[in-house]
Amino acid sequence: MKRKLSVLLTFLLTTICIKAGVNDKYLIDNITSAHGLSNSAVLTIFQDSDGLMWFGTYDGLNCYDSKTMNVFRSKSPYNEDFTFKSNIIHKICQADNQCLWVKTFLGLVRFSVVKREIEEIYADSENYWVYSNAKGDAWVVNGSELLYFNTKLKKFVSLGNVIPDAEKCTQALVTDSGEIWLLYADSPNVICFKFPAFSTPTPGNVKLEKESIKLHNVPVSCYFVQYDSFSFIDAENNLYLYDVAAKTKVYVRNVSDLMSRYGKIENITAFQEDVIIAFRLNGLVYLDFSKGYREEVIDRSVRIFSMSKDRYNDIIWVGTDGQGVLMLTKNNSIAKTLELTRLSPLLKRQVRSIATDRHGGLWFGTKGDGLIYIPQYEENWGKKEAVILYSGSSRQSLSSYIPWENDTRVFTIQESKFRDGMWVGGTNENLLFFYSFEKSRMLKVEGLDTKGNIVEIKGVYEEDASTLWISATMLGLVRLKVDFSGDHVRVVSQEEKTIKTRKNEICLVFFSMVNQGDSILWLGDRGKGIIRYNMRDNTYRVISFQQRLKRPVDDVLCICQYDENKFYIGTSTGVVSMKYEKDSVRAISYIGQEHGLSNDMIHGILSDKNGFLWMSSNKGLNKYNPMNGRIHTFWGNGIHVEEFSDGAYYKCPYSGRLFFGGVNGLLYLSDNSATTNTPFQNIVLRDFWIENKRALLSNYEADGRSGWEIDGRKVFFRLNFVVPDFIGGENIEYSYMLEGYDKDWSIFSKTNDVTYASVPPGKYLFKVRYKRDINENNEKMLVIPIYITMPWYKSPFLYIGLVILLFILVGTVLHFFPDFNPVKVLTGEKHIEETENKLEQTSQEVELYGVRFIIHHADQMVVLEKFVSIVENNLDNEELGIPFIASELNMSTRQFYRKFNEMSVDISPNEFIKLCRLEKAADLLRSTNLSILEIISMIGINSRSYFYKEFIKKFGCTPKDFRNVASSDKEANGEG
């Protein structure tokens, strides 16, 4: 039975490894129907000038932008004049005017990328094979006939049957200059055709030039084309790479042995210094340049139809027979990940603790599968035969692992400073152990009294060789005296330290413990904040953040000491930054999703050698720059931990590596997590919608850019944009603004879809920028002009005309009836006087933040009070604006503007919000020692320069000078 189980597990593990496939040097991602691909048989692959990927499958044309997949097939109801006659796509290449040539099973079509529809279908083109360059200069080979596409006449023009030995012409390519090279099998030469221009209005006068180019000394047996370059194998099975522009070739190696071993070659391409070979039936192999082009298998489990090299990223795209598209990349991920199911499909419990030892070993505890130990983890990373598992004193090898009978949990691992071993803390049945390297086994710590509680040990600190401090749920902070004698470790004395809040609540649930020097312990409580405990005199201080920050941030999950006085505290609702010096809290501030965190639940925080903070959350790793407040989230790029866990964060004292664990494994950041320097790509506008209707073509131009003119009656529009970065696209964050409408840029986020409504008439520029890390300087920007026209009924000419007409009417009446007074006739003077007196009695003037409001009735007062309350309670919210306030008041933005303007004509709502923020900043400068950056964050302004400009405009001095003056005034008045 055990043997059958072992065979089954080996099979499962092998299957998993094949799926993940691959090889330490290369990574493979699979694009399938789960991403929207129309069919898993991919016959051809093409990348357009915007960087978008086009996949021709056995069932439709697919466009992939790294986030979404668009599929184009035969339309229903069928009309052969504007739809694909066949959904089998054999070839895709560039045409002019933002179009593509698409060769289907039943002919050639011209497809508009902008309109997303077929522009023209070419009759009798079943045998056409079209070739083009990046500019769209296009040629067609039809047997011995050669044609070119005339861009002036918008049609193919035949140059006659000029192709010699057409049956031997197996491939062709078009150079950057528009020449077509015909590549012949069993010949050492290629034939080149060229002519002056593709746009000539008189094609009959075209003078076609023909040139024979000697390529090689012996006949070439086969060619492998990649856009405007190719490689070839000669009659002696020698492989060469050929540079078309320089007309030079580079010898790689003889491939006779590869062809006999793997069969027919589908394509070959250079990839950085290596060479990738795709075999029709036997997958992918690379020739390793560093090893003299020795072959290395990447993945032999795929059948291949096509292979294409990415023009902008280091990617090889592979079209397969039944497995969709493979995306092959170099393994340059920022992290090295170990998924537990790769070690064994039976390991399914999340990682809850991590540590390394001085012998080069890695230890990590799970919530159920016990303690896992990998000796010399750098050499044995991912090798199950080297892995050992512990459950208390029990031990077994992972190669023969059978799940423990008990639910074995390990919450803390701590290397001993005074003995050669590791302290391991778990729960009741396996509460506390010491692993001795000398004895090579676990020693149970006996005599620890749980007081009848279910206890979990979450932290261990060694004061000296015989004194331990442990944080344990339901026991709190405990001081233990232990004795080592022989094979036993015994508790000699146990003392629980009672810690109470000001409300006399006892703190018993500590999920984190950090020592500061040899006398201070910092403890994180689940609900009461953090505790600073002095082990020398047994004094403590409980610090709650909830009241200070007006947020529920006392549920503490982790603590990171950043420098001597600065701490970052991770909670279930964001991060608290705290400065503690001279026995008091000097400054605190909050970091949450509104500042860019991917998720508010922060399980672990570690600092790297550059001073950046890495924060593990429920959704990816967040990288935070304390110098500028920028946050960037990483997900993918080798970070395949689905969700991180409490307690599973660790900084190795020997290598400086940062470890994080989660529900399906653990990882460490490699080489201090330096990101790969890949070139910045352009941002591509994917969709523009006006009133829920897709706008296909731009109809307005400004500043040399194409844009949209929108009818002022339909001011609801949506934009979708993307950077087609297929390696790190999930980590790209965007910031945008509608210049002329938005006051400032939006905060960086993963959002790539923006909606605007109720924008007043005028000329605007919509701008988008992006970043992939917290320190990148990227000048790539998408700029789109948007012109919103004035509706006729709002036209100033209409109002001028109505006023003129009114004057003419009144003048006419007064001319014929000089005693006529329209006011007296309609209302009577007495009635007017009574109305004015009544208004004076019911109106009242209210002044808030120096702004005068006129209240005419009680409903207006209610709206004003609610409005001011919303503003005051949300000053730290960067999203605070009219849409947010109107939503809180259950009004439309138009309705809110009308009600506000009824009360005040001196100031706009946005100006009032800015005024409140500046007054709050001034108050904080007067009354606290918070830094200016922290104050800026607390009042919801994300631009330091904007804050300084507006503060100086308001108060006539810089924030620093303002604080100095306020301090001087305090001293003069004897305050402080």
Short mmCIF file of N, CA and C in Angstrom, two decimals, residues 51 210 337 347 387 525 644 648 670 672 676 766 817 826 836 882 951:
data_model
loop_
_atom_site.label_atom_id
_atom_site.label_comp_id
_atom_site.label_asym_id
_atom_site.label_seq_id
_atom_site.Cartn_x
_atom_site.Cartn_y
_atom_site.Cartn_z
N GLY A 51 2.71 47.15 -29.31
CA GLY A 51 3.16 46.12 -28.36
C GLY A 51 2.09 45.11 -28.02
N LYS A 210 15.90 43.51 -59.18
CA LYS A 210 16.12 42.15 -58.67
C LYS A 210 17.61 41.96 -58.41
N THR A 337 10.61 31.61 -4.77
CA THR A 337 9.42 31.08 -4.11
C THR A 337 9.51 29.58 -3.97
N LEU A 347 1.45 18.57 1.61
CA LEU A 347 1.69 19.75 2.44
C LEU A 347 0.73 20.85 2.02
N VAL A 387 14.55 17.35 2.82
CA VAL A 387 13.68 18.01 3.79
C VAL A 387 13.29 17.06 4.92
N ASP A 525 -0.61 43.68 20.81
CA ASP A 525 -1.81 43.05 21.34
C ASP A 525 -2.92 43.07 20.28
N PHE A 644 -0.50 36.08 2.39
CA PHE A 644 0.51 35.96 3.43
C PHE A 644 -0.12 35.70 4.79
N ALA A 648 4.70 35.11 9.86
CA ALA A 648 5.59 34.50 8.88
C ALA A 648 6.41 35.56 8.17
N SER A 670 15.35 38.13 -3.53
CA SER A 670 16.69 37.85 -4.03
C SER A 670 17.45 39.12 -4.32
N ASN A 672 18.45 41.59 -2.65
CA ASN A 672 17.82 42.81 -2.11
C ASN A 672 16.72 43.33 -3.02
N THR A 676 14.29 44.23 -12.35
CA THR A 676 14.97 44.17 -13.64
C THR A 676 14.78 45.47 -14.40
N PHE A 766 -6.58 64.90 -21.07
CA PHE A 766 -6.54 63.75 -20.17
C PHE A 766 -5.13 63.17 -20.23
N PHE A 817 -46.99 102.84 -23.08
CA PHE A 817 -47.67 102.99 -21.78
C PHE A 817 -46.66 103.54 -20.78
N LEU A 826 -47.62 93.52 -10.93
CA LEU A 826 -47.54 92.11 -10.59
C LEU A 826 -47.58 91.84 -9.09
N GLU A 836 -39.51 91.70 1.72
CA GLU A 836 -38.14 92.04 2.13
C GLU A 836 -37.99 91.98 3.64
N ILE A 882 -16.23 66.70 -4.37
CA ILE A 882 -17.67 66.90 -4.55
C ILE A 882 -18.42 65.57 -4.78
N PHE A 951 -0.19 76.89 1.23
CA PHE A 951 0.00 77.35 2.62
C PHE A 951 0.58 78.77 2.63
#
